[in-house]
C-alpha positions as a Markdown table, in Angstrom:
| # | Residue | x | y | z |
|---|---|---|---|---|
| 1 | Unk | 29.9 | 6.1 | 11.2 |
| 2 | Unk | 31.1 | 3.1 | 13.2 |
| 3 | Unk | 34.4 | 1.5 | 12.2 |
| 4 | Unk | 32.9 | -1.7 | 10.9 |
| 5 | Unk | 34.7 | -4.4 | 9.1 |
| 6 | Unk | 34.6 | -8.1 | 8.3 |
| 7 | Unk | 37.4 | -10.3 | 9.6 |
| 8 | Unk | 38.0 | -13.7 | 7.7 |
| 9 | Unk | 39.0 | -16.9 | 9.4 |
| 10 | Unk | 39.7 | -20.5 | 8.6 |
| 11 | Unk | 38.1 | -23.2 | 10.7 |
| 12 | Unk | 39.7 | -26.6 | 11.0 |
| 13 | Unk | 38.8 | -29.8 | 13.1 |
| 14 | Unk | 41.4 | -32.3 | 14.1 |
| 15 | Unk | 41.9 | -35.0 | 16.7 |
| 16 | Unk | 43.3 | -33.9 | 20.0 |
| 17 | Unk | 47.1 | -33.7 | 19.9 |
| 18 | Unk | 47.1 | -34.4 | 16.2 |
| 19 | Unk | 47.1 | -31.1 | 14.1 |
| 20 | Unk | 49.2 | -31.9 | 11.0 |
| 21 | Unk | 47.7 | -31.4 | 7.5 |
| 22 | Unk | 47.1 | -35.2 | 7.2 |
| 23 | Unk | 45.2 | -35.3 | 10.6 |
| 24 | Unk | 42.7 | -32.6 | 9.6 |
| 25 | Unk | 39.1 | -33.7 | 9.1 |
| 26 | Unk | 37.3 | -33.7 | 5.8 |
| 27 | Unk | 34.5 | -31.1 | 6.7 |
| 28 | Unk | 32.3 | -32.4 | 3.7 |
| 29 | Unk | 32.2 | -36.0 | 5.0 |
| 30 | Unk | 32.0 | -36.1 | 8.8 |
| 31 | Unk | 30.3 | -39.4 | 9.0 |
| 32 | Unk | 33.4 | -41.2 | 8.1 |
| 33 | Unk | 34.8 | -40.3 | 11.5 |
| 34 | Unk | 31.7 | -41.3 | 13.6 |
| 35 | Unk | 32.9 | -44.9 | 14.6 |
| 36 | Unk | 36.4 | -43.7 | 15.6 |
| 37 | Unk | 35.9 | -40.6 | 17.6 |
| 38 | Unk | 32.3 | -40.3 | 18.8 |
| 39 | Unk | 33.3 | -41.2 | 22.3 |
| 40 | Unk | 31.2 | -41.0 | 25.5 |
| 41 | Unk | 30.2 | -37.4 | 25.9 |
| 42 | Unk | 30.5 | -35.4 | 29.2 |
| 43 | Unk | 27.4 | -35.6 | 31.4 |
| 44 | Unk | 27.5 | -31.9 | 32.3 |
| 45 | Unk | 25.8 | -30.8 | 29.0 |
| 46 | Unk | 22.1 | -30.4 | 29.0 |
| 47 | Unk | 21.9 | -30.3 | 25.3 |
| 48 | Unk | 21.1 | -33.6 | 23.4 |
| 49 | Unk | 24.1 | -35.1 | 21.7 |
| 50 | Unk | 24.5 | -34.4 | 17.9 |
| 51 | Unk | 25.0 | -37.3 | 15.5 |
| 52 | Unk | 24.4 | -38.1 | 11.9 |
| 53 | Unk | 25.7 | -34.9 | 10.6 |
| 54 | Unk | 27.4 | -35.1 | 7.2 |
| 55 | Unk | 29.2 | -31.7 | 6.9 |
| 56 | Unk | 30.5 | -28.9 | 9.0 |
| 57 | Unk | 27.4 | -27.0 | 7.8 |
| 58 | Unk | 25.1 | -29.5 | 9.3 |
| 59 | Unk | 27.1 | -29.4 | 12.6 |
| 60 | Unk | 27.2 | -25.6 | 12.6 |
| 61 | Unk | 23.5 | -25.4 | 12.0 |
| 62 | Unk | 22.9 | -27.5 | 15.1 |
| 63 | Unk | 25.1 | -25.1 | 17.0 |
| 64 | Unk | 23.1 | -22.2 | 15.9 |
| 65 | Unk | 19.8 | -23.9 | 16.8 |
| 66 | Unk | 21.0 | -24.6 | 20.2 |
| 67 | Unk | 22.2 | -21.0 | 21.0 |
| 68 | Unk | 19.1 | -19.5 | 19.4 |
| 69 | Unk | 17.3 | -20.4 | 22.7 |
| 70 | Unk | 20.3 | -20.8 | 25.1 |
| 71 | Unk | 22.9 | -18.3 | 26.4 |
| 72 | Unk | 26.7 | -18.9 | 26.8 |
| 73 | Unk | 28.2 | -17.2 | 29.8 |
| 74 | Unk | 31.8 | -17.0 | 29.0 |
| 75 | Unk | 32.7 | -16.0 | 32.6 |
| 76 | Unk | 32.1 | -19.4 | 33.7 |
| 77 | Unk | 35.3 | -20.8 | 31.6 |
| 78 | Unk | 37.5 | -17.7 | 31.0 |
| 79 | Unk | 38.1 | -15.1 | 33.7 |
| 80 | Unk | 39.0 | -12.3 | 31.3 |
| 81 | Unk | 35.6 | -12.8 | 29.7 |
| 82 | Unk | 33.8 | -12.6 | 33.0 |
| 83 | Unk | 31.2 | -10.2 | 31.8 |
| 84 | Unk | 30.6 | -11.4 | 28.3 |
| 85 | Unk | 27.7 | -13.5 | 26.9 |
| 86 | Unk | 27.1 | -15.0 | 23.5 |
| 87 | Unk | 23.9 | -16.2 | 21.8 |
| 88 | Unk | 22.3 | -16.4 | 18.3 |
| 89 | Unk | 19.7 | -14.2 | 16.9 |
| 90 | Unk | 16.7 | -15.7 | 15.2 |
| 91 | Unk | 17.9 | -13.7 | 12.2 |
| 92 | Unk | 20.0 | -16.4 | 10.6 |
| 93 | Unk | 19.6 | -18.7 | 7.5 |
| 94 | Unk | 21.3 | -21.7 | 6.1 |
| 95 | Unk | 22.0 | -23.5 | 2.9 |
| 96 | Unk | 24.0 | -26.4 | 1.7 |
| 97 | Unk | 27.3 | -24.7 | 2.1 |
| 98 | Unk | 26.5 | -21.5 | 4.1 |
| 99 | Unk | 25.2 | -20.4 | 7.4 |
| 100 | Unk | 24.9 | -16.6 | 8.0 |
| 101 | Unk | 23.1 | -14.2 | 10.2 |
| 102 | Unk | 23.6 | -12.3 | 13.4 |
| 103 | Unk | 24.9 | -13.4 | 16.7 |
| 104 | Unk | 24.5 | -11.5 | 20.0 |
| 105 | Unk | 27.6 | -10.4 | 21.9 |
| 106 | Unk | 26.5 | -9.4 | 25.4 |
| 107 | Unk | 28.2 | -7.4 | 28.2 |
| 108 | Unk | 27.0 | -7.4 | 31.8 |
| 109 | Unk | 28.2 | -6.2 | 35.2 |
| 110 | Unk | 27.1 | -2.5 | 35.3 |
| 111 | Unk | 24.1 | -0.7 | 36.7 |
| 112 | Unk | 22.5 | 2.0 | 34.7 |
| 113 | Unk | 19.4 | 4.2 | 34.7 |
| 114 | Unk | 17.3 | 4.2 | 31.5 |
| 115 | Unk | 15.5 | 7.5 | 30.4 |
| 116 | Unk | 13.1 | 8.0 | 27.5 |
| 117 | Unk | 14.5 | 11.3 | 26.1 |
| 118 | Unk | 11.1 | 12.3 | 24.6 |
| 119 | Unk | 8.8 | 11.7 | 27.7 |
| 120 | Unk | 11.5 | 12.2 | 30.1 |
| 121 | Unk | 10.3 | 9.0 | 31.9 |
| 122 | Unk | 13.2 | 7.4 | 33.9 |
| 123 | Unk | 13.6 | 3.8 | 35.1 |
| 124 | Unk | 16.0 | 3.7 | 38.0 |
| 125 | Unk | 18.4 | 0.7 | 37.5 |
| 126 | Unk | 16.7 | 0.0 | 34.2 |
| 127 | Unk | 19.8 | -2.1 | 33.4 |
| 128 | Unk | 20.8 | -4.1 | 36.4 |
| 129 | Unk | 24.1 | -5.8 | 37.1 |
| 130 | Unk | 22.9 | -9.2 | 35.7 |
| 131 | Unk | 21.5 | -7.5 | 32.5 |
| 132 | Unk | 23.6 | -8.0 | 29.4 |
| 133 | Unk | 23.6 | -5.4 | 26.8 |
| 134 | Unk | 23.7 | -7.3 | 23.5 |
| 135 | Unk | 25.3 | -6.0 | 20.2 |
| 136 | Unk | 24.2 | -7.9 | 17.0 |
| 137 | Unk | 27.2 | -8.8 | 14.9 |
| 138 | Unk | 27.1 | -10.5 | 11.5 |
| 139 | Unk | 28.7 | -13.8 | 10.9 |
| 140 | Unk | 28.9 | -16.4 | 8.0 |
| 141 | Unk | 30.4 | -19.8 | 7.7 |
| 142 | Unk | 31.1 | -21.3 | 4.2 |
| 143 | Unk | 32.1 | -25.0 | 3.7 |
| 144 | Unk | 33.7 | -25.6 | 0.2 |
| 145 | Unk | 32.7 | -28.7 | -1.7 |
| 146 | Unk | 34.9 | -31.6 | -2.4 |
| 147 | Unk | 37.1 | -33.0 | 0.4 |
| 148 | Unk | 37.4 | -29.5 | 2.2 |
| 149 | Unk | 39.8 | -29.6 | 5.2 |
| 150 | Unk | 38.9 | -26.0 | 6.2 |
| 151 | Unk | 35.9 | -23.9 | 6.2 |
| 152 | Unk | 35.7 | -20.2 | 6.2 |
| 153 | Unk | 34.2 | -17.9 | 8.8 |
| 154 | Unk | 33.6 | -14.2 | 8.5 |
| 155 | Unk | 32.9 | -12.1 | 11.6 |
| 156 | Unk | 31.8 | -8.5 | 11.9 |
| 157 | Unk | 34.0 | -6.3 | 14.0 |
| 158 | Unk | 32.6 | -3.0 | 15.0 |
| 159 | Unk | 34.9 | -0.7 | 17.1 |
| 160 | Unk | 35.4 | -2.3 | 20.4 |
| 161 | Unk | 32.9 | -5.3 | 19.6 |
| 162 | Unk | 34.7 | -8.2 | 18.4 |
| 163 | Unk | 33.3 | -11.8 | 18.9 |
| 164 | Unk | 36.2 | -14.2 | 17.7 |
| 165 | Unk | 37.3 | -15.3 | 21.1 |
| 166 | Unk | 33.9 | -15.7 | 22.6 |
| 167 | Unk | 32.6 | -17.4 | 19.5 |
| 168 | Unk | 35.7 | -19.8 | 19.3 |
| 169 | Unk | 35.4 | -20.7 | 22.9 |
| 170 | Unk | 31.7 | -21.3 | 22.7 |
| 171 | Unk | 31.7 | -23.4 | 19.5 |
| 172 | Unk | 34.7 | -25.6 | 20.7 |
| 173 | Unk | 33.1 | -26.2 | 23.9 |
| 174 | Unk | 29.7 | -27.1 | 22.4 |
| 175 | Unk | 31.3 | -29.5 | 19.9 |
| 176 | Unk | 33.2 | -31.2 | 22.7 |
| 177 | Unk | 30.2 | -31.6 | 24.8 |
| 178 | Unk | 27.6 | -32.5 | 22.1 |
| 179 | Unk | 29.4 | -34.2 | 19.2 |
| 180 | Unk | 32.9 | -35.5 | 20.2 |
| 181 | Unk | 35.1 | -34.8 | 23.2 |
| 182 | Unk | 38.2 | -36.2 | 21.2 |
| 183 | Unk | 38.5 | -33.3 | 18.7 |
| 184 | Unk | 39.6 | -29.8 | 18.8 |
| 185 | Unk | 38.3 | -26.8 | 16.7 |
| 186 | Unk | 40.9 | -24.2 | 15.2 |
| 187 | Unk | 40.0 | -20.9 | 14.0 |
| 188 | Unk | 42.8 | -18.7 | 12.8 |
| 189 | Unk | 42.9 | -15.5 | 10.8 |
| 190 | Unk | 43.1 | -15.5 | 7.0 |
| 191 | Unk | 46.4 | -13.8 | 6.2 |
| 192 | Unk | 48.0 | -12.6 | 3.0 |
| 193 | Unk | 51.2 | -14.3 | 3.2 |
| 194 | Unk | 53.2 | -12.2 | 0.7 |
| 195 | Unk | 53.1 | -8.9 | 2.7 |
| 196 | Unk | 56.4 | -9.5 | 4.4 |
| 197 | Unk | 58.3 | -10.6 | 1.2 |
| 198 | Unk | 57.0 | -7.4 | -0.4 |
| 199 | Unk | 58.5 | -5.4 | 2.5 |
| 200 | Unk | 61.8 | -7.3 | 2.1 |
| 201 | Unk | 62.0 | -6.6 | -1.6 |
| 202 | Unk | 61.1 | -2.9 | -1.3 |
| 203 | Unk | 63.8 | -0.3 | -2.0 |
| 204 | Unk | 62.7 | 1.8 | 1.0 |
| 205 | Unk | 60.1 | 2.2 | 3.8 |
| 206 | Unk | 58.8 | 5.7 | 3.6 |
| 207 | Unk | 55.9 | 6.1 | 6.1 |
| 208 | Unk | 54.3 | 4.5 | 9.2 |
| 209 | Unk | 50.6 | 5.7 | 9.7 |
| 210 | Unk | 48.4 | 4.9 | 12.8 |
| 211 | Unk | 44.7 | 5.7 | 12.4 |
| 212 | Unk | 42.1 | 5.8 | 15.1 |
| 213 | Unk | 38.7 | 7.4 | 16.0 |
| 214 | Unk | 39.1 | 11.0 | 17.4 |
| 215 | Unk | 38.1 | 14.6 | 17.2 |
| 216 | Unk | 39.9 | 18.0 | 17.6 |
| 217 | Unk | 38.1 | 18.8 | 20.9 |
| 218 | Unk | 40.1 | 16.1 | 22.5 |
| 219 | Unk | 43.1 | 18.5 | 22.1 |
| 220 | Unk | 41.3 | 21.7 | 23.2 |
| 221 | Unk | 37.6 | 22.2 | 24.1 |
| 222 | Unk | 37.4 | 25.3 | 22.0 |
| 223 | Unk | 37.5 | 23.1 | 18.9 |
| 224 | Unk | 34.1 | 21.7 | 20.0 |
| 225 | Unk | 32.5 | 25.0 | 18.7 |
| 226 | Unk | 34.8 | 25.3 | 15.6 |
| 227 | Unk | 33.9 | 21.9 | 14.1 |
| 228 | Unk | 30.3 | 20.7 | 14.0 |
| 229 | Unk | 31.1 | 17.2 | 12.9 |
| 230 | Unk | 31.0 | 14.8 | 16.0 |
| 231 | Unk | 32.7 | 11.7 | 14.6 |
| 232 | Unk | 36.1 | 12.2 | 12.9 |
| 233 | Unk | 39.3 | 10.1 | 12.4 |
| 234 | Unk | 42.7 | 11.1 | 13.5 |
| 235 | Unk | 46.1 | 9.8 | 12.4 |
| 236 | Unk | 49.8 | 9.8 | 13.4 |
| 237 | Unk | 52.2 | 9.7 | 10.6 |
| 238 | Unk | 56.1 | 9.0 | 10.9 |
| 239 | Unk | 58.2 | 9.8 | 7.9 |
| 240 | Unk | 62.1 | 9.8 | 7.6 |
| 241 | Unk | 63.7 | 13.2 | 7.1 |
| 242 | Unk | 64.5 | 14.2 | 3.5 |
| 243 | Unk | 62.6 | 11.3 | 2.1 |
| 244 | Unk | 65.1 | 8.9 | 3.3 |
| 245 | Unk | 64.7 | 5.1 | 4.4 |
| 246 | Unk | 63.1 | 4.2 | 7.7 |
| 247 | Unk | 65.3 | 1.1 | 7.6 |
| 248 | Unk | 62.4 | -1.3 | 8.6 |
| 249 | Unk | 63.6 | -4.5 | 10.3 |
| 250 | Unk | 61.1 | -6.8 | 8.6 |
| 251 | Unk | 61.8 | -9.9 | 10.8 |
| 252 | Unk | 61.0 | -7.9 | 14.0 |
| 253 | Unk | 57.7 | -6.5 | 12.5 |
| 254 | Unk | 56.7 | -10.0 | 11.4 |
| 255 | Unk | 57.3 | -11.5 | 14.8 |
| 256 | Unk | 55.1 | -8.7 | 16.3 |
| 257 | Unk | 52.4 | -9.4 | 13.7 |
| 258 | Unk | 52.4 | -13.3 | 14.7 |
| 259 | Unk | 52.4 | -12.5 | 18.4 |
| 260 | Unk | 48.5 | -12.3 | 19.0 |
| 261 | Unk | 45.1 | -11.8 | 17.4 |
| 262 | Unk | 45.2 | -8.1 | 18.3 |
| 263 | Unk | 48.6 | -7.3 | 17.1 |
| 264 | Unk | 48.7 | -3.6 | 16.0 |
| 265 | Unk | 45.0 | -3.1 | 17.1 |
| 266 | Unk | 46.0 | -2.2 | 20.7 |
| 267 | Unk | 49.4 | -0.5 | 21.2 |
| 268 | Unk | 50.5 | 0.6 | 24.6 |
| 269 | Unk | 46.9 | 0.8 | 25.7 |
| 270 | Unk | 45.6 | 2.7 | 22.7 |
| 271 | Unk | 43.2 | 1.2 | 20.3 |
| 272 | Unk | 43.8 | 1.8 | 16.5 |
| 273 | Unk | 41.6 | 1.1 | 13.6 |
| 274 | Unk | 44.4 | 0.6 | 11.2 |
| 275 | Unk | 48.2 | 0.6 | 11.1 |
| 276 | Unk | 49.9 | 1.0 | 7.8 |
| 277 | Unk | 53.2 | 0.9 | 6.4 |
| 278 | Unk | 54.1 | 2.4 | 2.9 |
| 279 | Unk | 57.0 | 1.0 | 1.0 |
| 280 | Unk | 58.7 | 2.3 | -2.3 |
| 281 | Unk | 60.0 | 0.2 | -5.1 |
| 282 | Unk | 60.8 | 1.2 | -8.6 |
| 283 | Unk | 59.7 | 4.8 | -8.1 |
| 284 | Unk | 56.2 | 3.7 | -7.0 |
| 285 | Unk | 54.6 | 3.4 | -3.5 |
| 286 | Unk | 52.4 | 0.7 | -2.0 |
| 287 | Unk | 50.7 | 0.9 | 1.3 |
| 288 | Unk | 50.2 | -2.2 | 3.3 |
| 289 | Unk | 48.0 | -2.6 | 6.2 |
| 290 | Unk | 49.2 | -4.5 | 9.3 |
| 291 | Unk | 45.8 | -4.8 | 11.0 |
| 292 | Unk | 44.9 | -8.5 | 11.3 |
| 293 | Unk | 42.6 | -9.8 | 8.6 |
| 294 | Unk | 43.1 | -6.7 | 6.6 |
| 295 | Unk | 46.4 | -7.0 | 4.7 |
| 296 | Unk | 45.9 | -6.7 | 1.0 |
| 297 | Unk | 42.1 | -7.2 | 1.6 |
| 298 | Unk | 41.1 | -3.9 | 3.4 |
| 299 | Unk | 39.3 | -2.4 | 0.5 |
| 300 | Unk | 37.1 | -5.4 | 0.4 |
| 301 | Unk | 36.1 | -5.7 | 4.1 |
| 302 | Unk | 35.8 | -2.0 | 5.1 |
| 303 | Unk | 32.1 | -1.6 | 5.8 |
| 304 | Unk | 32.0 | 2.0 | 7.0 |
| 305 | Unk | 29.8 | 3.1 | 4.2 |
| 306 | Unk | 27.2 | 0.4 | 4.7 |
| 307 | Unk | 23.6 | 1.4 | 5.5 |
| 308 | Unk | 22.8 | 1.2 | 9.2 |
| 309 | Unk | 19.6 | 1.2 | 11.4 |
| 310 | Unk | 21.0 | 3.1 | 14.3 |
| 311 | Unk | 24.4 | 1.7 | 14.8 |
| 312 | Unk | 23.5 | -1.8 | 13.4 |
| 313 | Unk | 24.4 | -2.6 | 9.7 |
| 314 | Unk | 21.4 | -3.6 | 7.6 |
| 315 | Unk | 21.6 | -7.4 | 7.6 |
| 316 | Unk | 20.7 | -7.8 | 3.8 |
| 317 | Unk | 23.5 | -5.3 | 2.8 |
| 318 | Unk | 26.2 | -6.7 | 5.0 |
| 319 | Unk | 25.2 | -10.2 | 3.6 |
| 320 | Unk | 25.6 | -9.2 | 0.1 |
| 321 | Unk | 28.9 | -7.5 | 0.7 |
| 322 | Unk | 30.1 | -10.5 | 2.7 |
| 323 | Unk | 29.4 | -12.9 | -0.3 |
| 324 | Unk | 31.3 | -10.7 | -2.6 |
| 325 | Unk | 34.3 | -10.6 | 0.0 |
| 326 | Unk | 34.1 | -14.5 | 0.2 |
| 327 | Unk | 35.3 | -14.8 | -3.4 |
| 328 | Unk | 38.5 | -12.7 | -2.4 |
| 329 | Unk | 39.0 | -14.7 | 0.8 |
| 330 | Unk | 38.7 | -18.1 | -0.8 |
| 331 | Unk | 40.7 | -17.1 | -3.9 |
| 332 | Unk | 38.0 | -18.3 | -6.3 |
| 333 | Unk | 34.3 | -18.2 | -7.3 |
| 334 | Unk | 32.1 | -19.8 | -4.7 |
| 335 | Unk | 28.8 | -19.5 | -6.4 |
| 336 | Unk | 27.0 | -18.3 | -3.3 |
| 337 | Unk | 24.8 | -15.4 | -2.7 |
| 338 | Unk | 22.9 | -13.7 | 0.2 |
| 339 | Unk | 20.4 | -15.6 | 2.1 |
| 340 | Unk | 18.7 | -12.4 | 2.9 |
| 341 | Unk | 18.1 | -10.8 | -0.5 |
| 342 | Unk | 14.6 | -9.5 | -1.0 |
């Protein structure tokens, strides 16, 4: 089963160079800014300019409509994404506050033969160097009502497939070219702020655990015949001798956590699904996930048990789970429900 999860983010719009709380736009009333920031747009965009949108939901709906029939080639702007594309599937819906569905994250730059395993028919270079293999990934945006200065974004992450950076770059560029070139779009992870105070208040740190995909036959080929299960998890655990304290330096851990979007997901070139620290206080233990977007929320965003078609989660099921998770992310009832319910 794929290591699939939903990562929550906050979306904010602010004028270029002005990112204080007072400068953030009200995402439920964008029309109030039209006369002051709707400047002359760049001439490079082939898309028509977007105007007369009232909310971020309206603006994002226009973004989806554009990329449903157009392709973003990220390599034209960011060298490290030189083989990445992004587009919108036709499987998306919208309501007054929600836009949700599937985006397509593509990768190109390799040549492969394709063979029908039943007929044996082979197509030489069936996938050519300019052909992008697209992975559907779920997304949802939610704009709260009433003077909201931030919207919420949920993005599916499936093993090595994560769309946050391509998505952010594409949305930011599209808004600048088609709505206003005097604003910036921020997309930051939703974090549980109290995990580090909890660590500081702990009596002891008793365990560090790193989890990733793996199987015994990676250690020795004979394990391949011993165990019939192909997909497994493996973990590395560190514990102090005699149940003592690991003497965690919380300030150093917090600094590492804040360094990047992928802190603890990639360590010394090795990809991990989860990194956990177990603390003890008053004779009880608590395990805290350090993986971005998962702290204190992991039980709500782990989608490894969701129904799949091939390796793709069923859209109606992931949507239903996402709306339940949205309540946890926002800290209150949203009143939303899946737009894909049968």
